[in-house]
Short mmCIF file of C-alpha atoms in Angstrom, two decimals:
data_model
loop_
_atom_site.label_atom_id
_atom_site.label_comp_id
_atom_site.label_asym_id
_atom_site.label_seq_id
_atom_site.Cartn_x
_atom_site.Cartn_y
_atom_site.Cartn_z
CA MET A 7 -10.26 10.77 7.33
CA ALA A 8 -8.73 8.60 9.73
CA GLN A 9 -6.53 9.78 12.99
CA GLU A 10 -3.44 9.05 14.24
CA SER A 11 -3.59 5.50 16.05
CA SER A 12 -2.63 5.90 19.79
CA HIS A 13 -0.94 2.41 19.57
CA VAL A 14 2.58 2.01 19.12
CA VAL A 15 5.37 -0.52 18.80
CA ARG A 16 6.94 -1.82 22.20
CA ALA A 17 10.29 -1.14 21.90
CA ALA A 18 11.17 -3.98 24.36
CA GLY A 19 10.23 -6.59 21.62
CA PRO A 20 8.32 -7.67 18.49
CA HIS A 21 4.49 -6.08 18.57
CA ARG A 22 2.74 -9.13 18.95
CA VAL A 23 -0.70 -9.67 16.57
CA VAL A 24 -3.16 -12.25 17.29
CA VAL A 25 -6.01 -13.04 15.71
CA ILE A 26 -9.20 -14.97 17.09
CA VAL A 27 -10.58 -17.56 14.87
CA ASP A 28 -14.09 -18.93 15.49
CA GLU A 29 -16.35 -21.15 14.02
CA ASN A 30 -17.52 -19.82 10.61
CA SER A 31 -15.00 -17.42 9.93
CA ASN A 32 -13.97 -16.13 6.57
CA PRO A 33 -10.68 -17.36 5.60
CA PHE A 34 -9.93 -14.23 3.00
CA GLU A 35 -9.32 -12.21 5.92
CA LEU A 36 -7.61 -14.93 7.89
CA GLY A 37 -5.35 -14.88 4.69
CA CYS A 38 -5.05 -11.02 4.85
CA ALA A 39 -3.88 -11.08 8.36
CA THR A 40 -1.44 -13.87 7.77
CA GLU A 41 0.32 -12.02 4.67
CA VAL A 42 0.61 -8.76 5.93
CA PHE A 43 1.55 -9.43 9.44
CA GLY A 44 2.53 -13.31 10.11
CA LEU A 45 5.32 -13.91 7.26
CA ARG A 46 9.04 -13.78 7.57
CA ARG A 47 10.57 -10.06 6.00
CA PRO A 48 13.96 -11.46 4.63
CA GLU A 49 13.87 -8.35 2.44
CA LEU A 50 14.05 -6.24 5.07
CA GLY A 51 16.60 -8.22 7.47
CA ARG A 52 13.91 -8.83 10.59
CA ASP A 53 10.37 -9.77 11.51
CA LEU A 54 7.50 -6.98 11.70
CA TYR A 55 5.21 -9.14 13.87
CA ASP A 56 5.38 -12.13 16.48
CA PHE A 57 1.84 -13.18 14.68
CA ARG A 58 -0.54 -16.04 16.90
CA LEU A 59 -3.57 -17.61 15.83
CA CYS A 60 -6.26 -18.73 18.62
CA SER A 61 -9.38 -20.19 19.04
CA PRO A 62 -11.65 -21.37 21.69
CA GLU A 63 -12.00 -24.65 20.16
CA PRO A 64 -8.61 -27.33 19.28
CA ARG A 65 -10.93 -27.74 15.97
CA THR A 66 -12.88 -24.65 14.15
CA LEU A 67 -14.74 -24.92 11.32
CA MET A 68 -14.56 -22.02 9.06
CA ARG A 69 -16.31 -20.46 6.32
CA ASP A 70 -19.58 -22.98 5.39
CA GLY A 71 -17.30 -26.08 6.55
CA PHE A 72 -14.57 -25.45 3.41
CA PHE A 73 -11.61 -25.25 6.35
CA THR A 74 -10.85 -26.89 9.47
CA LEU A 75 -8.48 -24.93 11.83
CA THR A 76 -6.03 -26.89 13.99
CA GLY A 77 -3.32 -26.55 15.71
CA VAL A 78 -3.35 -22.85 17.30
CA ALA A 79 -3.47 -21.54 20.36
CA ASP A 80 -6.24 -21.17 22.81
CA LEU A 81 -7.72 -17.83 23.85
CA GLU A 82 -4.96 -17.96 26.61
CA ALA A 83 -3.16 -16.16 23.79
CA VAL A 84 -5.13 -12.83 23.74
CA GLU A 85 -4.07 -12.14 26.84
CA SER A 86 -0.59 -10.91 25.69
CA ALA A 87 -2.12 -9.37 22.07
CA ASP A 88 -0.47 -6.22 21.45
CA THR A 89 -2.39 -5.62 18.44
CA LEU A 90 -5.79 -7.97 18.23
CA ILE A 91 -7.47 -8.95 15.36
CA VAL A 92 -11.09 -10.33 16.27
CA PRO A 93 -13.45 -12.80 14.33
CA ASN A 94 -15.50 -11.83 11.21
CA ARG A 95 -18.04 -14.50 9.85
CA PRO A 96 -20.81 -13.92 7.17
CA ASP A 97 -23.78 -15.21 9.65
CA VAL A 98 -23.62 -11.93 11.25
CA GLU A 99 -27.05 -12.10 12.91
CA VAL A 100 -26.01 -15.06 15.19
CA PRO A 101 -24.51 -13.66 18.21
CA ARG A 102 -20.53 -14.28 19.22
CA ARG A 103 -19.63 -16.73 21.85
CA PRO A 104 -19.42 -15.19 25.14
CA VAL A 105 -15.84 -16.54 25.64
CA VAL A 106 -14.80 -14.39 22.41
CA LEU A 107 -16.41 -11.13 23.69
CA ASP A 108 -15.22 -11.59 27.27
CA ALA A 109 -11.36 -11.81 25.58
CA VAL A 110 -12.02 -8.60 23.02
CA ARG A 111 -13.00 -6.77 26.67
CA ARG A 112 -10.17 -7.67 28.52
CA ALA A 113 -7.64 -6.93 25.34
CA HIS A 114 -8.77 -3.34 24.94
CA ALA A 115 -9.38 -2.44 29.10
CA ARG A 116 -5.61 -3.02 29.24
CA GLY A 117 -5.41 -1.46 25.91
CA ALA A 118 -4.35 -3.57 23.05
CA ARG A 119 -5.05 -2.00 19.61
CA LEU A 120 -8.32 -3.77 18.29
CA VAL A 121 -9.25 -4.33 14.31
CA GLY A 122 -12.10 -5.45 12.32
CA PHE A 123 -11.92 -6.79 9.16
CA CYS A 124 -15.57 -6.47 7.67
CA SER A 125 -17.82 -7.85 9.66
CA GLY A 126 -15.37 -8.34 12.38
CA ALA A 127 -17.04 -4.49 13.45
CA PHE A 128 -20.08 -7.06 14.68
CA THR A 129 -17.73 -8.57 17.04
CA LEU A 130 -16.45 -5.42 18.36
CA ALA A 131 -20.01 -3.76 18.60
CA GLU A 132 -20.93 -6.60 20.87
CA ALA A 133 -18.36 -6.54 22.75
CA GLY A 134 -19.18 -3.21 24.06
CA VAL A 135 -16.17 -1.77 22.79
CA LEU A 136 -17.70 0.61 19.84
CA ASP A 137 -20.32 2.34 22.19
CA GLY A 138 -19.91 6.10 20.91
CA ARG A 139 -17.22 5.37 18.43
CA ARG A 140 -16.77 5.66 14.75
CA ALA A 141 -16.52 2.77 12.75
CA THR A 142 -17.13 0.64 9.30
CA ALA A 143 -18.60 -2.12 7.95
CA HIS A 144 -19.49 -4.05 4.52
CA TRP A 145 -22.22 -1.69 2.93
CA GLN A 146 -24.13 -4.87 2.54
CA TRP A 147 -24.81 -5.59 6.18
CA ALA A 148 -24.98 -1.71 7.04
CA ASP A 149 -28.77 -1.27 7.90
CA SER A 150 -28.54 -4.53 9.83
CA PHE A 151 -25.78 -2.83 11.92
CA ARG A 152 -27.31 0.16 12.34
CA ALA A 153 -30.43 -1.66 13.57
CA ARG A 154 -28.62 -3.25 16.20
CA PHE A 155 -25.92 -0.94 17.55
CA PRO A 156 -27.29 2.18 16.94
CA SER A 157 -24.90 3.90 19.33
CA VAL A 158 -21.43 3.24 17.26
CA ARG A 159 -21.17 5.96 14.68
CA LEU A 160 -20.90 3.81 11.48
CA GLU A 161 -19.47 4.97 8.19
CA THR A 162 -20.72 3.28 5.23
CA ASP A 163 -19.21 4.95 2.47
CA VAL A 164 -14.99 4.21 3.22
CA LEU A 165 -12.53 1.92 2.96
CA PHE A 166 -11.52 1.48 6.60
CA VAL A 167 -11.54 4.07 9.85
CA ASP A 168 -9.30 4.15 12.41
CA ASP A 169 -10.78 5.54 15.49
CA GLY A 170 -7.34 5.53 17.78
CA ASP A 171 -7.26 2.26 19.74
CA ILE A 172 -9.62 0.12 17.27
CA LEU A 173 -9.57 0.06 14.00
CA THR A 174 -12.26 -1.80 10.88
CA ALA A 175 -11.76 -2.22 7.58
CA ALA A 176 -15.25 -2.34 5.14
CA GLY A 177 -15.03 -5.51 3.23
CA SER A 178 -12.82 -7.82 2.23
CA ALA A 179 -10.02 -6.14 -0.32
CA ALA A 180 -10.13 -3.36 2.17
CA ALA A 181 -8.49 -5.76 5.25
CA LEU A 182 -5.76 -5.58 2.93
CA ASP A 183 -5.75 -1.69 2.94
CA LEU A 184 -6.26 -1.85 6.54
CA GLY A 185 -3.54 -4.48 7.36
CA LEU A 186 -1.14 -2.18 5.28
CA TYR A 187 -2.42 1.01 6.58
CA VAL A 188 -0.90 -0.20 10.33
CA VAL A 189 2.27 -1.46 8.82
CA ARG A 190 2.42 2.40 7.89
CA ARG A 191 1.81 3.47 11.23
CA ASP A 192 4.36 0.92 13.28
CA HIS A 193 7.25 0.93 10.42
CA GLY A 194 7.09 3.62 8.04
CA ALA A 195 6.26 4.32 4.21
CA GLU A 196 9.43 2.38 2.98
CA VAL A 197 8.73 -0.68 4.89
CA ALA A 198 4.80 -0.95 4.16
CA ASN A 199 5.87 -0.10 0.22
CA SER A 200 8.03 -3.45 0.46
CA VAL A 201 5.06 -5.56 2.16
CA SER A 202 3.02 -4.06 -0.32
CA ARG A 203 5.24 -5.24 -3.37
CA ARG A 204 5.23 -8.62 -2.08
CA LEU A 205 1.61 -8.43 -2.18
CA VAL A 206 1.94 -7.09 -5.59
CA PHE A 207 -0.96 -4.42 -3.95
CA ALA A 208 -1.56 -0.90 -3.94
CA ALA A 209 0.98 0.36 -1.25
CA HIS A 210 -1.60 3.00 -0.16
CA ARG A 211 -5.41 3.57 -0.56
CA ASP A 212 -6.86 6.26 1.56
CA GLY A 213 -9.41 5.00 4.10
CA GLY A 214 -11.76 8.13 3.10
CA GLN A 215 -11.78 6.30 -0.38
CA ARG A 216 -15.43 5.08 -1.16
CA GLN A 217 -15.97 1.38 -0.73
CA PHE A 218 -17.81 0.74 -4.09
CA VAL A 219 -16.76 2.83 -6.91
CA GLU A 220 -18.62 1.99 -10.48
CA ARG A 221 -15.79 0.43 -13.10
CA PRO A 222 -17.95 0.60 -16.18
CA VAL A 223 -16.48 -1.33 -19.15
CA PRO A 224 -14.18 1.32 -20.64
CA ARG A 225 -15.30 2.48 -24.23
CA VAL A 226 -13.24 2.85 -27.18
CA PRO A 227 -11.22 5.25 -26.80
CA ASP A 228 -9.82 3.87 -23.47
CA GLU A 229 -10.55 6.03 -20.69
CA SER A 230 -8.06 3.97 -18.11
CA LEU A 231 -6.47 6.63 -15.66
CA ALA A 232 -3.11 4.83 -15.96
CA PRO A 233 -1.43 6.39 -18.40
CA VAL A 234 -2.19 10.04 -16.65
CA LEU A 235 -1.35 8.52 -13.44
CA ALA A 236 2.00 7.40 -14.08
CA TRP A 237 3.01 10.58 -15.72
CA ALA A 238 1.64 12.24 -12.60
CA LEU A 239 3.78 10.11 -10.22
CA GLU A 240 7.23 10.90 -12.56
CA ARG A 241 6.39 14.52 -11.63
CA LEU A 242 5.21 15.03 -8.22
CA ASP A 243 7.64 17.84 -7.62
CA ALA A 244 6.41 19.89 -10.47
CA PRO A 245 3.69 22.32 -9.78
CA LEU A 246 1.10 19.80 -10.96
CA ALA A 247 -2.53 20.93 -10.88
CA VAL A 248 -5.74 19.33 -11.76
CA SER A 249 -5.89 21.41 -14.97
CA ASP A 250 -2.32 19.92 -16.54
CA LEU A 251 -3.63 16.36 -15.29
CA ALA A 252 -6.95 17.08 -17.81
CA ALA A 253 -4.63 18.19 -20.67
CA ARG A 254 -2.39 15.30 -20.25
CA ALA A 255 -5.10 13.08 -20.69
CA SER A 256 -6.87 15.15 -23.10
CA VAL A 257 -10.04 15.83 -21.47
CA SER A 258 -11.91 18.52 -19.89
CA ALA A 259 -11.07 18.78 -16.19
CA ALA A 260 -14.99 18.43 -15.40
CA THR A 261 -14.52 14.78 -17.31
CA LEU A 262 -11.32 14.07 -15.69
CA HIS A 263 -13.13 14.52 -11.96
CA ARG A 264 -15.90 12.25 -13.21
CA ARG A 265 -13.39 9.80 -14.06
CA PHE A 266 -11.45 9.71 -11.03
CA GLN A 267 -14.53 9.23 -8.96
CA ALA A 268 -15.53 6.53 -11.31
CA GLN A 269 -12.27 4.45 -11.03
CA LEU A 270 -10.50 5.80 -8.00
CA GLY A 271 -13.29 7.28 -5.74
CA CYS A 272 -11.87 10.42 -5.07
CA THR A 273 -11.10 13.43 -6.56
CA PRO A 274 -8.08 14.42 -8.64
CA LEU A 275 -6.77 17.04 -6.05
CA VAL A 276 -6.99 14.45 -3.11
CA TRP A 277 -5.23 11.97 -5.36
CA LEU A 278 -2.48 14.15 -5.96
CA THR A 279 -2.29 15.74 -2.35
CA GLY A 280 -2.15 12.25 -1.03
CA GLU A 281 0.94 11.20 -3.55
CA ARG A 282 3.01 13.99 -2.76
CA LEU A 283 1.92 12.99 0.79
CA ALA A 284 3.47 9.41 0.39
CA LEU A 285 6.62 10.82 -1.55
CA ALA A 286 7.23 13.20 1.35
CA CYS A 287 7.39 10.66 4.14
CA ARG A 288 9.64 8.29 2.06
CA LEU A 289 12.04 11.25 1.90
CA ILE A 290 12.29 11.50 5.83
CA GLU A 291 12.73 7.93 6.03
CA ARG A 292 15.47 8.27 3.60
CA GLY A 293 17.35 11.22 5.39
CA GLU A 294 16.62 14.04 3.34
CA SER A 295 17.77 17.00 5.28
CA GLY A 296 14.98 19.64 5.97
CA VAL A 297 11.64 20.07 6.05
CA GLU A 298 11.80 22.98 3.31
CA ALA A 299 13.62 20.30 1.19
CA VAL A 300 11.25 17.60 1.63
CA ALA A 301 8.14 19.80 0.94
CA ARG A 302 10.12 21.27 -2.27
CA ARG A 303 10.99 17.94 -3.43
CA SER A 304 7.38 16.32 -2.71
CA GLY A 305 5.49 19.06 -4.53
CA LEU A 306 4.16 20.07 -1.43
CA GLY A 307 5.31 23.65 -1.44
CA THR A 308 6.21 25.04 2.08
CA ALA A 309 6.91 23.43 5.19
CA ALA A 310 3.97 24.85 6.76
CA ASN A 311 1.83 23.28 4.08
CA LEU A 312 3.99 19.79 4.60
CA ARG A 313 3.36 20.78 8.53
CA ALA A 314 -0.45 21.18 8.01
CA LEU A 315 -0.78 18.36 5.83
CA MET A 316 1.35 15.75 8.11
CA ARG A 317 -0.78 16.85 11.04
CA ARG A 318 -3.82 16.56 9.52
CA LYS A 319 -3.72 12.93 7.73
CA ILE A 320 -0.81 11.37 9.97
CA GLY A 321 -1.29 13.06 13.14
CA LEU A 322 2.67 13.29 13.28
CA THR A 323 4.78 16.55 12.79
CA PRO A 324 7.95 16.14 10.39
CA LEU A 325 9.95 16.16 13.46
CA GLU A 326 7.95 13.31 15.05
CA TYR A 327 7.87 11.06 11.92
CA ARG A 328 11.51 10.84 11.55
CA HIS A 329 11.85 10.53 14.94
CA ARG A 330 9.78 7.49 14.50
CA PHE A 331 11.26 6.05 10.88
CA GLY A 332 13.61 8.11 9.69
CA PRO A 333 17.57 6.93 9.84
CA GLY A 334 18.27 9.22 12.57
CA ILE A 335 18.40 13.47 13.19
CA GLY A 336 20.68 14.69 10.52
CA ARG A 337 21.20 18.41 9.42
CA GLY A 338 18.26 20.56 8.64
CA THR A 339 15.22 21.68 10.68
CA TYR A 340 12.47 19.43 11.32
CA SER A 341 9.16 20.67 13.63
#
């Protein structure tokens, strides 16, 4: 599971996200970065990030010549980045430009948070900042990555990895998962949910989920989990167990487990716990008074269980989370 990222948003002004676009970069991941970090947010009444694109050249020919990028900053923009998103491209065997790698190293040395989408892990590894660190990349390049960078602890069966100040996402769509995860880290679950609604994308898929899950053509009767998931989400504060979900779906617990693994890439219990933790975070952000009340309303039972889960999954205590994302300290005990 991802760990707490060490980089936090500066109080002095908007957190600056800079994306390096290099020759043959993938436009999809660039679009993901722009959608998550670059758009204005009038529905929130504030902008979340100061977003900039930069490139080593005045004109950058992107993926297979389909797009040409012009009119962006040069690499000097990297020097002021709080978060730097590095180039990703399909020709993973072609070395990255030394000037780009040098910019990545300098950003890392001064404490910027580094993000690699898909093959961006190759850029980070070439720069030498992943040695001895955890990372992920697209499953189809796993063998190539391991052969070239044996000192990196590659995790191939996850959506994304948070290794503190360096975060990597597995494939194209996982860039959105990691982007929303970063927004949730920086601004809380409510803001991340707002961004995901504009994207019409799932607000939260745990980074530990598998990159590739089987999605066979449904047989009759329909085996979609959507009805039972919707039913459970309305009852998170109830003492739901896997057996309750199975009964609602009219299947055995073993069958339900197989369907969760095939369709969501996780077990029913992992999904249920993750949704309850997400609800707990939203309650804290909205000002729910007292950790016991939050634990009870989110279905996590006890304050001790809530504290343990938040420390393990988010890296913050309820009190720390409230200080960072809540409306202010109210009544009740948070610790």
